[in-house]
PDB file of C-alpha atoms in Angstrom:
ATOM      1  CA  UNK B   1       0.000   0.000   0.000  1.00  0.00           C
ATOM      2  CA  UNK B   2       1.626   3.213  -1.121  1.00  0.00           C
ATOM      3  CA  UNK B   3       1.140   6.159   1.164  1.00  0.00           C
ATOM      4  CA  UNK B   4      -1.724   8.315   0.149  1.00  0.00           C
ATOM      5  CA  UNK B   5      -0.038  11.612   0.859  1.00  0.00           C
ATOM      6  CA  UNK B   6      -2.447  13.516   3.038  1.00  0.00           C
ATOM      7  CA  UNK B   7      -1.343  15.605   6.030  1.00  0.00           C
ATOM      8  CA  UNK B   8       2.085  15.869   4.544  1.00  0.00           C
ATOM      9  CA  UNK B   9       0.912  15.217   1.061  1.00  0.00           C
ATOM     10  CA  UNK B  10      -1.333  18.053   0.168  1.00  0.00           C
ATOM     11  CA  UNK B  11       1.681  20.320   0.513  1.00  0.00           C
ATOM     12  CA  UNK B  12       3.984  17.974  -1.396  1.00  0.00           C
ATOM     13  CA  UNK B  13       1.470  17.682  -4.251  1.00  0.00           C
ATOM     14  CA  UNK B  14       1.475  21.463  -4.467  1.00  0.00           C
ATOM     15  CA  UNK B  15       5.288  21.543  -4.482  1.00  0.00           C
ATOM     16  CA  UNK B  16       5.466  18.953  -7.239  1.00  0.00           C
ATOM     17  CA  UNK B  17       3.551  21.216  -9.602  1.00  0.00           C
ATOM     18  CA  UNK B  18       5.438  24.338  -8.529  1.00  0.00           C
ATOM     19  CA  UNK B  19       9.029  23.082  -8.922  1.00  0.00           C
ATOM     20  CA  UNK B  20       8.978  21.439  -5.464  1.00  0.00           C
ATOM     21  CA  UNK B  21      10.114  24.601  -3.687  1.00  0.00           C
ATOM     22  CA  UNK B  22      11.317  24.275  -0.079  1.00  0.00           C
ATOM     23  CA  UNK B  23       8.361  23.586   2.211  1.00  0.00           C
ATOM     24  CA  UNK B  24       8.126  25.749   5.308  1.00  0.00           C
ATOM     25  CA  UNK B  25       4.551  25.010   6.421  1.00  0.00           C
ATOM     26  CA  UNK B  26       4.894  21.415   7.507  1.00  0.00           C
ATOM     27  CA  UNK B  27       3.887  21.090  11.089  1.00  0.00           C
ATOM     28  CA  UNK B  28       4.352  18.608  13.628  1.00  0.00           C
ATOM     29  CA  UNK B  29       5.644  13.376  16.070  1.00  0.00           C
ATOM     30  CA  UNK B  30       7.371  10.004  19.145  1.00  0.00           C
ATOM     31  CA  UNK B  31      10.255   8.767  21.407  1.00  0.00           C
ATOM     32  CA  UNK B  32      13.124   6.387  22.291  1.00  0.00           C
ATOM     33  CA  UNK B  33      15.240   2.976  22.053  1.00  0.00           C
ATOM     34  CA  UNK B  34      17.791   1.849  19.501  1.00  0.00           C
ATOM     35  CA  UNK B  35      17.439   1.017  15.907  1.00  0.00           C
ATOM     36  CA  UNK B  36      18.622   1.409  12.416  1.00  0.00           C
ATOM     37  CA  UNK B  37      18.384  -1.223   9.773  1.00  0.00           C
ATOM     38  CA  UNK B  38      22.093  -1.940  10.028  1.00  0.00           C
ATOM     39  CA  UNK B  39      22.153  -1.710  13.793  1.00  0.00           C
ATOM     40  CA  UNK B  40      18.661  -2.755  14.820  1.00  0.00           C
ATOM     41  CA  UNK B  41      16.922  -2.915  18.172  1.00  0.00           C
ATOM     42  CA  UNK B  42      16.617  -6.629  17.604  1.00  0.00           C
ATOM     43  CA  UNK B  43      19.860  -7.299  19.392  1.00  0.00           C
ATOM     44  CA  UNK B  44      17.739  -8.908  22.091  1.00  0.00           C
ATOM     45  CA  UNK B  45      16.925 -12.616  21.744  1.00  0.00           C
ATOM     46  CA  UNK B  46      14.353 -12.711  18.947  1.00  0.00           C
ATOM     47  CA  UNK B  47      11.762 -14.906  20.696  1.00  0.00           C
ATOM     48  CA  UNK B  48      11.400 -12.144  23.281  1.00  0.00           C
ATOM     49  CA  UNK B  49      10.711  -9.622  20.539  1.00  0.00           C
ATOM     50  CA  UNK B  50       8.578 -11.802  18.268  1.00  0.00           C
ATOM     51  CA  UNK B  51       6.723 -14.597  20.103  1.00  0.00           C
ATOM     52  CA  UNK B  52       6.401 -17.576  17.765  1.00  0.00           C
ATOM     53  CA  UNK B  53       3.336 -19.273  19.203  1.00  0.00           C
ATOM     54  CA  UNK B  54       0.835 -16.437  19.452  1.00  0.00           C
ATOM     55  CA  UNK B  55      -1.736 -15.064  17.045  1.00  0.00           C
ATOM     56  CA  UNK B  56      -2.185 -11.667  18.671  1.00  0.00           C
ATOM     57  CA  UNK B  57      -0.618 -10.156  21.769  1.00  0.00           C
ATOM     58  CA  UNK B  58      -1.291  -6.670  23.093  1.00  0.00           C
ATOM     59  CA  UNK B  59       1.361  -5.352  25.468  1.00  0.00           C
ATOM     60  CA  UNK B  60       0.895  -2.166  27.447  1.00  0.00           C
ATOM     61  CA  UNK B  61       2.833  -2.981  30.582  1.00  0.00           C
ATOM     62  CA  UNK B  62       4.337  -0.366  32.837  1.00  0.00           C
ATOM     63  CA  UNK B  63       7.444  -2.448  33.562  1.00  0.00           C
ATOM     64  CA  UNK B  64      10.782  -0.969  32.659  1.00  0.00           C
ATOM     65  CA  UNK B  65      12.725  -2.259  29.686  1.00  0.00           C
ATOM     66  CA  UNK B  66      16.245  -2.033  28.337  1.00  0.00           C
ATOM     67  CA  UNK B  67      15.147   0.818  26.071  1.00  0.00           C
ATOM     68  CA  UNK B  68      15.934   4.384  27.174  1.00  0.00           C
ATOM     69  CA  UNK B  69      13.134   5.756  29.351  1.00  0.00           C
ATOM     70  CA  UNK B  70      11.293   9.018  28.843  1.00  0.00           C
ATOM     71  CA  UNK B  71      13.398  10.566  31.597  1.00  0.00           C
ATOM     72  CA  UNK B  72      16.620   9.438  29.880  1.00  0.00           C
ATOM     73  CA  UNK B  73      15.448  10.471  26.411  1.00  0.00           C
ATOM     74  CA  UNK B  74      12.987  13.353  26.916  1.00  0.00           C
ATOM     75  CA  UNK B  75      10.923  14.769  24.099  1.00  0.00           C
ATOM     76  CA  UNK B  76      12.203  18.099  22.739  1.00  0.00           C
ATOM     77  CA  UNK B  77       8.846  19.813  23.212  1.00  0.00           C
ATOM     78  CA  UNK B  78      10.010  22.809  25.224  1.00  0.00           C
ATOM     79  CA  UNK B  79       6.602  22.624  26.895  1.00  0.00           C
ATOM     80  CA  UNK B  80       5.397  21.723  30.342  1.00  0.00           C
ATOM     81  CA  UNK B  81       3.891  18.236  30.437  1.00  0.00           C
ATOM     82  CA  UNK B  82       1.085  17.513  32.860  1.00  0.00           C
ATOM     83  CA  UNK B  83       0.927  14.309  34.893  1.00  0.00           C
ATOM     84  CA  UNK B  84      -1.748  13.095  32.481  1.00  0.00           C
ATOM     85  CA  UNK B  85       0.564  13.733  29.518  1.00  0.00           C
ATOM     86  CA  UNK B  86       3.397  11.867  31.236  1.00  0.00           C
ATOM     87  CA  UNK B  87       1.111   8.894  31.882  1.00  0.00           C
ATOM     88  CA  UNK B  88       0.105   8.864  28.224  1.00  0.00           C
ATOM     89  CA  UNK B  89       3.748   9.015  27.131  1.00  0.00           C
ATOM     90  CA  UNK B  90       4.523   6.033  29.342  1.00  0.00           C
ATOM     91  CA  UNK B  91       1.589   4.160  27.836  1.00  0.00           C
ATOM     92  CA  UNK B  92       2.832   4.897  24.307  1.00  0.00           C
ATOM     93  CA  UNK B  93       6.329   3.778  25.281  1.00  0.00           C
ATOM     94  CA  UNK B  94       4.996   0.341  26.233  1.00  0.00           C
ATOM     95  CA  UNK B  95       2.371  -0.071  23.506  1.00  0.00           C
ATOM     96  CA  UNK B  96       3.174  -3.098  21.318  1.00  0.00           C
ATOM     97  CA  UNK B  97       1.174  -5.493  19.155  1.00  0.00           C
ATOM     98  CA  UNK B  98       2.626  -8.805  17.959  1.00  0.00           C
ATOM     99  CA  UNK B  99       0.846 -10.635  15.189  1.00  0.00           C
ATOM    100  CA  UNK B 100       1.525 -13.838  13.272  1.00  0.00           C
ATOM    101  CA  UNK B 101       0.787 -13.550   9.562  1.00  0.00           C
ATOM    102  CA  UNK B 102      -0.694 -16.422   7.499  1.00  0.00           C
ATOM    103  CA  UNK B 103       2.736 -16.884   5.887  1.00  0.00           C
ATOM    104  CA  UNK B 104       4.209 -17.705   9.302  1.00  0.00           C
ATOM    105  CA  UNK B 105       6.076 -14.400   9.484  1.00  0.00           C
ATOM    106  CA  UNK B 106       5.752 -12.218  12.577  1.00  0.00           C
ATOM    107  CA  UNK B 107       4.722  -8.564  12.725  1.00  0.00           C
ATOM    108  CA  UNK B 108       5.579  -6.158  15.547  1.00  0.00           C
ATOM    109  CA  UNK B 109       3.756  -2.818  15.664  1.00  0.00           C
ATOM    110  CA  UNK B 110       4.810  -0.114  18.107  1.00  0.00           C
ATOM    111  CA  UNK B 111       5.619   3.581  18.418  1.00  0.00           C
ATOM    112  CA  UNK B 112       8.469   4.872  16.268  1.00  0.00           C
ATOM    113  CA  UNK B 113      11.580   5.645  18.296  1.00  0.00           C
ATOM    114  CA  UNK B 114      13.901   8.561  17.656  1.00  0.00           C
ATOM    115  CA  UNK B 115      16.675   6.390  16.223  1.00  0.00           C
ATOM    116  CA  UNK B 116      14.225   4.838  13.743  1.00  0.00           C
ATOM    117  CA  UNK B 117      13.256   8.141  12.153  1.00  0.00           C
ATOM    118  CA  UNK B 118      15.653   7.950   9.201  1.00  0.00           C
ATOM    119  CA  UNK B 119      14.427   4.551   8.032  1.00  0.00           C
ATOM    120  CA  UNK B 120      10.817   5.744   8.403  1.00  0.00           C
ATOM    121  CA  UNK B 121      11.629   8.873   6.402  1.00  0.00           C
ATOM    122  CA  UNK B 122      13.112   6.740   3.623  1.00  0.00           C
ATOM    123  CA  UNK B 123      10.035   4.507   3.468  1.00  0.00           C
ATOM    124  CA  UNK B 124       7.632   7.463   3.378  1.00  0.00           C
ATOM    125  CA  UNK B 125       9.652   9.416   0.807  1.00  0.00           C
ATOM    126  CA  UNK B 126       9.762   6.434  -1.563  1.00  0.00           C
ATOM    127  CA  UNK B 127       6.058   5.843  -1.071  1.00  0.00           C
ATOM    128  CA  UNK B 128       5.104   9.480  -1.689  1.00  0.00           C
ATOM    129  CA  UNK B 129       7.224   9.510  -4.852  1.00  0.00           C
ATOM    130  CA  UNK B 130       5.474   6.339  -6.049  1.00  0.00           C
ATOM    131  CA  UNK B 131       2.041   7.736  -5.201  1.00  0.00           C
ATOM    132  CA  UNK B 132       2.678  10.985  -7.076  1.00  0.00           C
ATOM    133  CA  UNK B 133       4.485   9.262  -9.961  1.00  0.00           C
ATOM    134  CA  UNK B 134       7.627  11.291  -9.363  1.00  0.00           C
ATOM    135  CA  UNK B 135      11.045  10.298 -10.721  1.00  0.00           C
ATOM    136  CA  UNK B 136      13.498   8.805  -8.233  1.00  0.00           C
ATOM    137  CA  UNK B 137      15.541  11.994  -8.381  1.00  0.00           C
ATOM    138  CA  UNK B 138      12.893  13.649  -6.184  1.00  0.00           C
ATOM    139  CA  UNK B 139      13.087  11.054  -3.390  1.00  0.00           C
ATOM    140  CA  UNK B 140      15.978  12.824  -1.660  1.00  0.00           C
ATOM    141  CA  UNK B 141      14.126  16.159  -1.628  1.00  0.00           C
ATOM    142  CA  UNK B 142      10.974  14.461  -0.387  1.00  0.00           C
ATOM    143  CA  UNK B 143      13.058  12.824   2.325  1.00  0.00           C
ATOM    144  CA  UNK B 144      14.268  16.238   3.494  1.00  0.00           C
ATOM    145  CA  UNK B 145      10.678  17.509   3.755  1.00  0.00           C
ATOM    146  CA  UNK B 146       9.439  14.342   5.449  1.00  0.00           C
ATOM    147  CA  UNK B 147      12.270  14.498   8.009  1.00  0.00           C
ATOM    148  CA  UNK B 148      11.304  18.049   8.977  1.00  0.00           C
ATOM    149  CA  UNK B 149       7.703  16.973   9.284  1.00  0.00           C
ATOM    150  CA  UNK B 150       8.434  13.940  11.489  1.00  0.00           C
ATOM    151  CA  UNK B 151      10.684  15.938  13.800  1.00  0.00           C
ATOM    152  CA  UNK B 152       7.895  18.460  14.331  1.00  0.00           C
ATOM    153  CA  UNK B 153       5.292  15.727  14.780  1.00  0.00           C
ATOM    154  CA  UNK B 154       7.455  14.006  17.382  1.00  0.00           C
ATOM    155  CA  UNK B 155       7.355  17.140  19.503  1.00  0.00           C
ATOM    156  CA  UNK B 156       3.553  16.813  19.724  1.00  0.00           C
ATOM    157  CA  UNK B 157       3.517  13.538  21.648  1.00  0.00           C
ATOM    158  CA  UNK B 158       1.369  12.359  23.381  1.00  0.00           C
ATOM    159  CA  UNK B 159      -1.217  14.162  21.237  1.00  0.00           C
ATOM    160  CA  UNK B 160       0.034  12.539  18.021  1.00  0.00           C
ATOM    161  CA  UNK B 161       2.206   9.526  17.270  1.00  0.00           C
ATOM    162  CA  UNK B 162       3.782   7.562  14.437  1.00  0.00           C
ATOM    163  CA  UNK B 163       3.475   3.783  14.546  1.00  0.00           C
ATOM    164  CA  UNK B 164       5.860   1.499  12.668  1.00  0.00           C
ATOM    165  CA  UNK B 165       5.647  -2.204  11.838  1.00  0.00           C
ATOM    166  CA  UNK B 166       8.619  -4.596  11.743  1.00  0.00           C
ATOM    167  CA  UNK B 167       8.333  -7.811   9.742  1.00  0.00           C
ATOM    168  CA  UNK B 168      10.287 -10.953  10.630  1.00  0.00           C
ATOM    169  CA  UNK B 169      10.314 -13.650   7.979  1.00  0.00           C
ATOM    170  CA  UNK B 170       9.855 -17.189   9.225  1.00  0.00           C
ATOM    171  CA  UNK B 171      13.236 -18.944   8.972  1.00  0.00           C
ATOM    172  CA  UNK B 172      14.598 -22.403   9.645  1.00  0.00           C
ATOM    173  CA  UNK B 173      17.419 -22.010  12.162  1.00  0.00           C
ATOM    174  CA  UNK B 174      18.466 -25.640  11.721  1.00  0.00           C
ATOM    175  CA  UNK B 175      19.196 -24.942   8.049  1.00  0.00           C
ATOM    176  CA  UNK B 176      21.275 -21.936   9.011  1.00  0.00           C
ATOM    177  CA  UNK B 177      18.877 -19.388   7.505  1.00  0.00           C
ATOM    178  CA  UNK B 178      19.630 -15.832   8.607  1.00  0.00           C
ATOM    179  CA  UNK B 179      17.004 -13.886  10.542  1.00  0.00           C
ATOM    180  CA  UNK B 180      15.314 -11.426   8.173  1.00  0.00           C
ATOM    181  CA  UNK B 181      13.853  -8.396   9.975  1.00  0.00           C
ATOM    182  CA  UNK B 182      12.889  -5.206   8.163  1.00  0.00           C
ATOM    183  CA  UNK B 183      10.692  -2.144   8.464  1.00  0.00           C
ATOM    184  CA  UNK B 184       7.373  -3.134   6.876  1.00  0.00           C
ATOM    185  CA  UNK B 185       5.173  -0.070   7.197  1.00  0.00           C
ATOM    186  CA  UNK B 186       4.125   3.028   9.089  1.00  0.00           C
ATOM    187  CA  UNK B 187       1.041   5.058   9.961  1.00  0.00           C
ATOM    188  CA  UNK B 188       0.459   8.357  11.749  1.00  0.00           C
ATOM    189  CA  UNK B 189      -2.280   8.975  14.330  1.00  0.00           C
ATOM    190  CA  UNK B 190      -3.410  12.213  15.972  1.00  0.00           C
ATOM    191  CA  UNK B 191      -5.665  11.981  19.010  1.00  0.00           C
ATOM    192  CA  UNK B 192      -6.982  15.494  19.630  1.00  0.00           C
ATOM    193  CA  UNK B 193      -6.842  19.161  18.684  1.00  0.00           C
ATOM    194  CA  UNK B 194      -3.323  19.586  20.112  1.00  0.00           C
ATOM    195  CA  UNK B 195      -2.039  16.853  17.788  1.00  0.00           C
ATOM    196  CA  UNK B 196      -3.997  17.925  14.708  1.00  0.00           C
ATOM    197  CA  UNK B 197      -2.188  19.055  11.577  1.00  0.00           C
ATOM    198  CA  UNK B 198      -2.207  22.840  11.137  1.00  0.00           C
ATOM    199  CA  UNK B 199      -2.782  22.526   7.376  1.00  0.00           C
ATOM    200  CA  UNK B 200      -4.970  19.447   6.886  1.00  0.00           C
ATOM    201  CA  UNK B 201      -6.009  18.352   3.399  1.00  0.00           C
ATOM    202  CA  UNK B 202      -9.536  18.768   2.154  1.00  0.00           C
ATOM    203  CA  UNK B 203     -12.188  17.800   3.026  1.00  0.00           C
ATOM    204  CA  UNK B 204     -11.088  19.046   6.454  1.00  0.00           C
ATOM    205  CA  UNK B 205     -11.594  16.616   9.368  1.00  0.00           C
ATOM    206  CA  UNK B 206     -12.746  17.942  12.774  1.00  0.00           C
ATOM    207  CA  UNK B 207      -9.718  19.243  14.697  1.00  0.00           C
ATOM    208  CA  UNK B 208     -10.700  17.607  17.983  1.00  0.00           C
ATOM    209  CA  UNK B 209     -11.311  14.136  16.512  1.00  0.00           C
ATOM    210  CA  UNK B 210      -8.747  11.320  16.104  1.00  0.00           C
ATOM    211  CA  UNK B 211      -7.274  11.184  12.599  1.00  0.00           C
ATOM    212  CA  UNK B 212      -5.271   8.484  10.775  1.00  0.00           C
ATOM    213  CA  UNK B 213      -2.981   9.371   7.873  1.00  0.00           C
ATOM    214  CA  UNK B 214       0.271   8.727   5.998  1.00  0.00           C
ATOM    215  CA  UNK B 215      -0.093   4.954   6.018  1.00  0.00           C
ATOM    216  CA  UNK B 216       2.266   2.998   3.812  1.00  0.00           C
ATOM    217  CA  UNK B 217       3.564  -0.561   3.455  1.00  0.00           C
ATOM    218  CA  UNK B 218       6.918  -1.480   1.935  1.00  0.00           C
ATOM    219  CA  UNK B 219       6.403  -2.520  -1.682  1.00  0.00           C
ATOM    220  CA  UNK B 220       8.049  -5.948  -1.328  1.00  0.00           C
ATOM    221  CA  UNK B 221       5.837  -6.804   1.685  1.00  0.00           C
ATOM    222  CA  UNK B 222       2.437  -5.801   0.316  1.00  0.00           C
ATOM    223  CA  UNK B 223      -0.527  -8.153  -0.107  1.00  0.00           C
ATOM    224  CA  UNK B 224       0.022  -9.708   3.319  1.00  0.00           C
ATOM    225  CA  UNK B 225      -2.566  -7.681   5.242  1.00  0.00           C
ATOM    226  CA  UNK B 226       0.039  -5.443   6.907  1.00  0.00           C
ATOM    227  CA  UNK B 227      -1.911  -2.282   6.057  1.00  0.00           C
ATOM    228  CA  UNK B 228      -4.956  -3.795   7.762  1.00  0.00           C
ATOM    229  CA  UNK B 229      -2.946  -4.546  10.905  1.00  0.00           C
ATOM    230  CA  UNK B 230      -1.602  -0.981  10.997  1.00  0.00           C
ATOM    231  CA  UNK B 231      -5.155   0.335  10.713  1.00  0.00           C
ATOM    232  CA  UNK B 232      -6.461  -1.885  13.525  1.00  0.00           C
ATOM    233  CA  UNK B 233      -3.468  -1.049  15.734  1.00  0.00           C
ATOM    234  CA  UNK B 234      -4.228   2.653  15.187  1.00  0.00           C
ATOM    235  CA  UNK B 235      -7.820   2.108  16.262  1.00  0.00           C
ATOM    236  CA  UNK B 236      -6.727   0.186  19.357  1.00  0.00           C
ATOM    237  CA  UNK B 237      -4.390   3.013  20.318  1.00  0.00           C
ATOM    238  CA  UNK B 238      -7.067   5.660  19.715  1.00  0.00           C
ATOM    239  CA  UNK B 239      -9.508   3.735  21.911  1.00  0.00           C
ATOM    240  CA  UNK B 240      -7.011   3.984  24.784  1.00  0.00           C
ATOM    241  CA  UNK B 241      -5.836   7.555  24.190  1.00  0.00           C
ATOM    242  CA  UNK B 242      -9.002   9.456  23.269  1.00  0.00           C
ATOM    243  CA  UNK B 243     -12.525   9.776  24.618  1.00  0.00           C
ATOM    244  CA  UNK B 244     -13.806  10.766  21.158  1.00  0.00           C
ATOM    245  CA  UNK B 245     -15.214   7.734  19.335  1.00  0.00           C
ATOM    246  CA  UNK B 246     -15.315   9.136  15.788  1.00  0.00           C
ATOM    247  CA  UNK B 247     -12.158   8.441  13.773  1.00  0.00           C
ATOM    248  CA  UNK B 248     -11.414  10.101  10.428  1.00  0.00           C
ATOM    249  CA  UNK B 249      -9.092   9.361   7.518  1.00  0.00           C
ATOM    250  CA  UNK B 250      -8.711  10.365   3.876  1.00  0.00           C
ATOM    251  CA  UNK B 251      -8.733   8.136   0.815  1.00  0.00           C
ATOM    252  CA  UNK B 252      -8.096   9.312  -2.725  1.00  0.00           C
ATOM    253  CA  UNK B 253     -10.905   8.471  -5.113  1.00  0.00           C
ATOM    254  CA  UNK B 254      -8.488   6.685  -7.444  1.00  0.00           C
ATOM    255  CA  UNK B 255      -7.250   4.327  -4.693  1.00  0.00           C
ATOM    256  CA  UNK B 256      -9.746   1.467  -4.932  1.00  0.00           C
ATOM    257  CA  UNK B 257      -7.817  -1.094  -2.835  1.00  0.00           C
ATOM    258  CA  UNK B 258      -7.400   1.153   0.241  1.00  0.00           C
ATOM    259  CA  UNK B 259     -11.025   2.300  -0.134  1.00  0.00           C
ATOM    260  CA  UNK B 260     -12.165  -1.336  -0.083  1.00  0.00           C
ATOM    261  CA  UNK B 261     -10.039  -1.995   3.020  1.00  0.00           C
ATOM    262  CA  UNK B 262     -11.391   1.047   4.864  1.00  0.00           C
ATOM    263  CA  UNK B 263     -14.959   0.144   3.917  1.00  0.00           C
ATOM    264  CA  UNK B 264     -14.478  -3.405   5.190  1.00  0.00           C
ATOM    265  CA  UNK B 265     -13.115  -1.975   8.444  1.00  0.00           C
ATOM    266  CA  UNK B 266     -16.325   0.012   8.913  1.00  0.00           C
ATOM    267  CA  UNK B 267     -15.429   3.441   7.508  1.00  0.00           C
ATOM    268  CA  UNK B 268     -18.034   5.312   5.476  1.00  0.00           C
ATOM    269  CA  UNK B 269     -17.760   8.415   3.286  1.00  0.00           C
ATOM    270  CA  UNK B 270     -18.341  11.542   5.379  1.00  0.00           C
ATOM    271  CA  UNK B 271     -17.567  14.107   2.684  1.00  0.00           C
ATOM    272  CA  UNK B 272     -15.955  14.237  -0.775  1.00  0.00           C
ATOM    273  CA  UNK B 273     -13.799  16.882  -2.428  1.00  0.00           C
ATOM    274  CA  UNK B 274     -15.466  19.174  -4.910  1.00  0.00           C
ATOM    275  CA  UNK B 275     -14.479  18.592  -8.513  1.00  0.00           C
ATOM    276  CA  UNK B 276     -12.991  22.111  -8.372  1.00  0.00           C
ATOM    277  CA  UNK B 277     -10.088  20.683  -6.322  1.00  0.00           C
ATOM    278  CA  UNK B 278      -8.704  19.466  -9.659  1.00  0.00           C
ATOM    279  CA  UNK B 279      -7.960  23.088 -10.524  1.00  0.00           C
ATOM    280  CA  UNK B 280      -5.336  23.051  -7.744  1.00  0.00           C
ATOM    281  CA  UNK B 281      -3.714  19.990  -9.381  1.00  0.00           C
ATOM    282  CA  UNK B 282      -4.723  17.729  -6.478  1.00  0.00           C
ATOM    283  CA  UNK B 283      -6.512  14.386  -6.587  1.00  0.00           C
ATOM    284  CA  UNK B 284     -10.087  14.278  -5.302  1.00  0.00           C
ATOM    285  CA  UNK B 285     -10.392  12.589  -1.906  1.00  0.00           C
ATOM    286  CA  UNK B 286     -13.026  11.104   0.346  1.00  0.00           C
ATOM    287  CA  UNK B 287     -13.041  12.009   4.025  1.00  0.00           C
ATOM    288  CA  UNK B 288     -14.135   8.781   5.724  1.00  0.00           C
ATOM    289  CA  UNK B 289     -15.358   8.263   9.268  1.00  0.00           C
ATOM    290  CA  UNK B 290     -15.904   5.363  11.653  1.00  0.00           C
ATOM    291  CA  UNK B 291     -17.574   5.192  15.052  1.00  0.00           C
ATOM    292  CA  UNK B 292     -15.328   3.076  17.262  1.00  0.00           C
ATOM    293  CA  UNK B 293     -16.945   0.582  19.644  1.00  0.00           C
ATOM    294  CA  UNK B 294     -16.317   0.877  23.402  1.00  0.00           C
ATOM    295  CA  UNK B 295     -12.668   0.161  24.333  1.00  0.00           C
ATOM    296  CA  UNK B 296     -13.452  -3.264  25.772  1.00  0.00           C
ATOM    297  CA  UNK B 297     -14.673  -4.429  22.355  1.00  0.00           C
ATOM    298  CA  UNK B 298     -11.748  -3.224  20.268  1.00  0.00           C
ATOM    299  CA  UNK B 299      -9.479  -6.220  20.848  1.00  0.00           C
ATOM    300  CA  UNK B 300     -12.175  -8.790  20.137  1.00  0.00           C
ATOM    301  CA  UNK B 301     -13.073  -6.939  16.936  1.00  0.00           C
ATOM    302  CA  UNK B 302      -9.391  -6.956  15.986  1.00  0.00           C
ATOM    303  CA  UNK B 303      -9.164 -10.713  16.483  1.00  0.00           C
ATOM    304  CA  UNK B 304     -12.213 -11.395  14.343  1.00  0.00           C
ATOM    305  CA  UNK B 305     -10.854  -9.200  11.559  1.00  0.00           C
ATOM    306  CA  UNK B 306      -7.399 -10.743  11.677  1.00  0.00           C
ATOM    307  CA  UNK B 307      -8.874 -14.200  11.157  1.00  0.00           C
ATOM    308  CA  UNK B 308      -9.775 -13.067   7.641  1.00  0.00           C
ATOM    309  CA  UNK B 309      -6.149 -12.302   6.755  1.00  0.00           C
ATOM    310  CA  UNK B 310      -6.067 -14.293   3.507  1.00  0.00           C
ATOM    311  CA  UNK B 311      -8.863 -12.175   2.042  1.00  0.00           C
ATOM    312  CA  UNK B 312      -7.594  -8.920   3.520  1.00  0.00           C
ATOM    313  CA  UNK B 313      -4.156  -9.428   2.019  1.00  0.00           C
ATOM    314  CA  UNK B 314      -5.679  -8.790  -1.403  1.00  0.00           C
ATOM    315  CA  UNK B 315      -6.538  -5.247  -0.300  1.00  0.00           C
ATOM    316  CA  UNK B 316      -3.021  -4.443   0.886  1.00  0.00           C
ATOM    317  CA  UNK B 317      -1.823  -3.379  -2.530  1.00  0.00           C
TER     318      UNK B 317
END
């Protein structure tokens, strides 16, 4: 699933048709631990990171880990954080979802850490370029803009967050196969008005409502249902972080596979761009909305949906 460039995108679309001039209006993203593709966080024993015998595990423990804590790696917000904000940051720090895919591979979804920003930037930049049919020469410039955006978004935690998914291919250790772990996808979630984008795309979602955007899955790992898992993980997180039950997201009218996935997940069209938006050289989009069930029902709904992985994988294109 290529990223449908929304929060970040509407500006990038505009830049593409105006010589991609330097973007100064991007606004707004998460914390901590150690990772880079060459030097990943998966230096711990892998079974502890990716359980092999479970279908779905939600982890939100308050126990300490070997990762840097919020006190050791504070967010560069420059703002006073209330006790409630600190509690939410701690919750985000410990939020993890493990899932076993039909292929036997494992998926870990959690909050992006500071050291994982560059790999996330690379994934998003490549996806935006693909979505806008830009030549590869523009990827580096897009990466610069995306990096600025993610740095600003990180400063808004706990009111907004970027989730990332790591994929571990099932290997046979007895045959000496090397562990294959890679960044599989990402999605951004804002929970309230303080985390909302200052320049949202049209149709404009309510500022005080949770909003999901900038979802993408690595091209080589598509059609495995990873986009679906990112969506459901976002909903689970929203159910714990926000009292507002209505969740919004955008979907371009030309993107039939994501639209089918969102519809299957319970999202309906709330509003659609006017045809006049084409005059600004932007694609027409649907603003879609879903009423989340009470928090206690989110996990059971997630389990039921995950059981249909083989069908859902077809939508993750």
